[in-house]
mmCIF file of C-alpha atoms in Angstrom:
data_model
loop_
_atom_site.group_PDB
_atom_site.id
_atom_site.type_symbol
_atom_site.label_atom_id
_atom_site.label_comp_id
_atom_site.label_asym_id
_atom_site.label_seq_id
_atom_site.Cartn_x
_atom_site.Cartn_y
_atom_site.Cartn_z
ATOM 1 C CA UNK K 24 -7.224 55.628 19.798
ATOM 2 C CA UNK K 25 -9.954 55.570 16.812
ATOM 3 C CA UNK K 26 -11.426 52.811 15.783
ATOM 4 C CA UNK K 27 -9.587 52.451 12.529
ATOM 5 C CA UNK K 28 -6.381 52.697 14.470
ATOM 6 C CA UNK K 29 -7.793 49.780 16.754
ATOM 7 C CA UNK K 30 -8.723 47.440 14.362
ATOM 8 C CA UNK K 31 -5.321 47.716 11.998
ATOM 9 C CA UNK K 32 -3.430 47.177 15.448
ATOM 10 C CA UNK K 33 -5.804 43.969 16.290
ATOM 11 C CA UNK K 34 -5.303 42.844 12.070
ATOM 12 C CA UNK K 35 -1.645 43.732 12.583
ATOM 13 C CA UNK K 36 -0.675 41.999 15.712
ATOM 14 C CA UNK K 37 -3.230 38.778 14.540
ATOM 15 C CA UNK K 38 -1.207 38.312 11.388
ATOM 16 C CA UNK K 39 2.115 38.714 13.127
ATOM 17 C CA UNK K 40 0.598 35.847 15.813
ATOM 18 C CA UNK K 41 -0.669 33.523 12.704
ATOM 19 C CA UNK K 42 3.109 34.006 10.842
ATOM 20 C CA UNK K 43 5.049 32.812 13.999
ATOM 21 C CA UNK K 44 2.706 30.224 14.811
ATOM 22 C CA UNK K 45 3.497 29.147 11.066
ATOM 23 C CA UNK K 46 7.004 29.811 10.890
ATOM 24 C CA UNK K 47 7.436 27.906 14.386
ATOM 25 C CA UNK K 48 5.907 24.168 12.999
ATOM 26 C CA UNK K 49 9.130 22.520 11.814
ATOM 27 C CA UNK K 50 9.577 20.164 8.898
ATOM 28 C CA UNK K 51 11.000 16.558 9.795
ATOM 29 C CA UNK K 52 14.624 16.304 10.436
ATOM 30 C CA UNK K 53 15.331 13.263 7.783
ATOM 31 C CA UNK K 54 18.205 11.201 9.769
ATOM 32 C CA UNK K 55 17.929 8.561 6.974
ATOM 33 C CA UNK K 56 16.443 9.089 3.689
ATOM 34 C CA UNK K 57 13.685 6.456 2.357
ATOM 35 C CA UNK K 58 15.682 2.997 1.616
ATOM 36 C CA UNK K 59 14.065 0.127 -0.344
ATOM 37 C CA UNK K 60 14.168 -3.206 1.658
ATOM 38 C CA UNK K 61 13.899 -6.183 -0.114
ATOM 39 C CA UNK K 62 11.063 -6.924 -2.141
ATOM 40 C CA UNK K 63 8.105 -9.758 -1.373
ATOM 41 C CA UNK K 64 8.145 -12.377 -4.014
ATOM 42 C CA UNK K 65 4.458 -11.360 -4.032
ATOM 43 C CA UNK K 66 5.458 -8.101 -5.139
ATOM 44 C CA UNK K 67 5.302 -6.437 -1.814
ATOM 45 C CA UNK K 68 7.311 -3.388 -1.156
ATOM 46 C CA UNK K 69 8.192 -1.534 1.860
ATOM 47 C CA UNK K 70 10.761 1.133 2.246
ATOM 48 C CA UNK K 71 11.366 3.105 5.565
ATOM 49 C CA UNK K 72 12.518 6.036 6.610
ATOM 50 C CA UNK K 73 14.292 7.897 9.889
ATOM 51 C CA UNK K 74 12.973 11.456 11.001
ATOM 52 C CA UNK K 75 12.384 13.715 14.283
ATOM 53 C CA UNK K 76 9.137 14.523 14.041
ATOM 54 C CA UNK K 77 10.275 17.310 16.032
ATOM 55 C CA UNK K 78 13.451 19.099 17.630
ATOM 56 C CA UNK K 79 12.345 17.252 20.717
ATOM 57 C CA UNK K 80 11.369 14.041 19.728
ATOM 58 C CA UNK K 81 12.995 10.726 19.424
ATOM 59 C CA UNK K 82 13.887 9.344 15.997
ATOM 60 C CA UNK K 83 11.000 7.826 14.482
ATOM 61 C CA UNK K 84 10.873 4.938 12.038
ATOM 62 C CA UNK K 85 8.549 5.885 9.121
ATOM 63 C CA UNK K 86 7.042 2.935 6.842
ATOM 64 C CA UNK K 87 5.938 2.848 3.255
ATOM 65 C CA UNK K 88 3.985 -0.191 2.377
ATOM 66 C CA UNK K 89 3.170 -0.948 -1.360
ATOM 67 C CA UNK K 90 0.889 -4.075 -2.352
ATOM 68 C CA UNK K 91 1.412 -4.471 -6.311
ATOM 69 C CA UNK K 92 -0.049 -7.688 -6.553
ATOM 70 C CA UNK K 93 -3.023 -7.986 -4.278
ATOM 71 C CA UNK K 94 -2.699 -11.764 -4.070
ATOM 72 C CA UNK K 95 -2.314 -11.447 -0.327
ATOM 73 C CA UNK K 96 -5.146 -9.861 1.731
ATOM 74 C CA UNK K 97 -3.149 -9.420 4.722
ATOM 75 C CA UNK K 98 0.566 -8.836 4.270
ATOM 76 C CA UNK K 99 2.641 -8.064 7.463
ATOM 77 C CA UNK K 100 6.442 -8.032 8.037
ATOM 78 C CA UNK K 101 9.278 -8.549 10.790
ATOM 79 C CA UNK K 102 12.207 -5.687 10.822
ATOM 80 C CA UNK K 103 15.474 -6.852 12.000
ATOM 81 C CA UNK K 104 17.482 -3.880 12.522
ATOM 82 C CA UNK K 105 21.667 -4.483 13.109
ATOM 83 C CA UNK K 106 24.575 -2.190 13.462
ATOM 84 C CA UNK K 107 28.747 -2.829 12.875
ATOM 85 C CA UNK K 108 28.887 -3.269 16.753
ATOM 86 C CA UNK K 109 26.797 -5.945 16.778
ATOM 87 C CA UNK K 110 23.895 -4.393 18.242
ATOM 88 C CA UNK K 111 20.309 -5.819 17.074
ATOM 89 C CA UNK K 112 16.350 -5.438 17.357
ATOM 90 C CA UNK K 113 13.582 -6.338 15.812
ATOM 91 C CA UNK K 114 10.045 -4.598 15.000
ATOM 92 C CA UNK K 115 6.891 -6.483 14.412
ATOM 93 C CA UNK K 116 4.565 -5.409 12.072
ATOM 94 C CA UNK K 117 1.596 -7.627 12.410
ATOM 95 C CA UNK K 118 -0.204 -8.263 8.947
ATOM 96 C CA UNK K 119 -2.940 -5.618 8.228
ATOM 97 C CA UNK K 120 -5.403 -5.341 5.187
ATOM 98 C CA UNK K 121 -4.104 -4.972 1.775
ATOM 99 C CA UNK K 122 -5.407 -4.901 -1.763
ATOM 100 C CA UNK K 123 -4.216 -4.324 -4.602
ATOM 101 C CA UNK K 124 -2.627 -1.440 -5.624
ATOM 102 C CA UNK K 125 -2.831 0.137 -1.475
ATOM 103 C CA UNK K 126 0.319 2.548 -0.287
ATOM 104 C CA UNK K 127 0.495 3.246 2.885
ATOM 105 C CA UNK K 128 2.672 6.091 3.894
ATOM 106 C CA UNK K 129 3.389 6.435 7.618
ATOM 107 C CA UNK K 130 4.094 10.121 8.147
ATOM 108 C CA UNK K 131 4.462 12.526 11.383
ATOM 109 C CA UNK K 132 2.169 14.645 10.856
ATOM 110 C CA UNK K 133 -0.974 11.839 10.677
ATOM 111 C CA UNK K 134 -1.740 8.651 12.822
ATOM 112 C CA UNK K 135 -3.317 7.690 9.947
ATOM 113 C CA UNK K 136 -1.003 4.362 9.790
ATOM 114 C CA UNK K 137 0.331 4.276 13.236
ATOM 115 C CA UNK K 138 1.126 0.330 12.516
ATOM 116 C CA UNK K 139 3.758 2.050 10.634
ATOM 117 C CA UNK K 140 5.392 4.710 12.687
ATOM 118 C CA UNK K 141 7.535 3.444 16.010
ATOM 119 C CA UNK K 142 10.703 4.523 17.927
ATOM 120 C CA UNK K 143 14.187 4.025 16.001
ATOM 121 C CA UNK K 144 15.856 1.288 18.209
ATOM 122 C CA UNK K 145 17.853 3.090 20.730
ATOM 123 C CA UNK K 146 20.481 0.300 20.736
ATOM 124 C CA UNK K 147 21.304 0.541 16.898
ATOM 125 C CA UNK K 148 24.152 2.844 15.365
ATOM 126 C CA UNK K 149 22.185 4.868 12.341
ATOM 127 C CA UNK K 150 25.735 5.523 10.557
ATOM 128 C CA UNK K 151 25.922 1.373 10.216
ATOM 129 C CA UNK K 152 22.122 0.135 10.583
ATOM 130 C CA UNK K 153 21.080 -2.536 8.473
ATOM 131 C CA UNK K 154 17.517 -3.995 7.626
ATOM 132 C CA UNK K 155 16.084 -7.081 7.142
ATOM 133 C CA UNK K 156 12.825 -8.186 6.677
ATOM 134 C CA UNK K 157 11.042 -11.193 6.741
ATOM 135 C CA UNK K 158 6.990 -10.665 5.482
ATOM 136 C CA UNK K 159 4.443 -12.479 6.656
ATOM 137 C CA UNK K 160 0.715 -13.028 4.849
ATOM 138 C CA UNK K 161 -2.654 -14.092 6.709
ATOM 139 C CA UNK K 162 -5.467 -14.974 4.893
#
């Protein structure tokens, strides 16, 4: 084989590997769309998500934090997650820095803001969950 030959093979078979290798990282599998919880009377919003990360994975629970006011440096927030059946749980978020005008945007592909990325609660129905949440502010 020629050298020409050799290196449109080695081109060839390197973007074939660099396509799959693309083609094979998934997107999130959104179980439950981003939902608006109830909003801080300091003007603190947090929405969350459900995804699997990946096919293999465990439904995640992503968080969006927004601080429109900035009154509170450190804003934090207790989920209490409930189904129709009665089931419950409850995630602690434990206050973290934020100013004025900060998103945070938990997301699988970053551990950027782990604080605000856990497990789904096993226990909890998705078809019937409910949220509540209770914030809580340091100074």
């Amino acid at each position: 084989m020629n050298k020409k030959k050799l290196l449109n093979s080695v081109l060839l078979y390197m973007t074939l590997f660099f396509s799959i290798s693309v083609l094979a990282q998934s997107e999130p599998e959104v179980l439950k769309n981003w939902i608006a919880l109830e909003e801080a009377d300091f003007h603190y919003d947090v929405s969350y998500s459900v995804v699997k990360c990946n096919p293999n994975s465990k439904p995640t629970v992503l968080i969006n934090a927004f601080n429109e006011d900035g009154t509170n440096p450190k804003v934090g927030f207790t989920l209490n997650f409930s189904d129709n059946n009665g089931n419950t749980a409850q995630v602690v978020v434990a206050p973290f820095t934020s100013k004025l005008g900060d998103m945070f945007i938990a997301s699988c592909s970053s551990e950027k803001y782990s604080n605000l990325k856990f497990d789904y609660p096993e226990n909890i129905d998705l078809t019937t969950v409910k949220v509540e949440i209770t914030y809580q502010t340091q100074s």
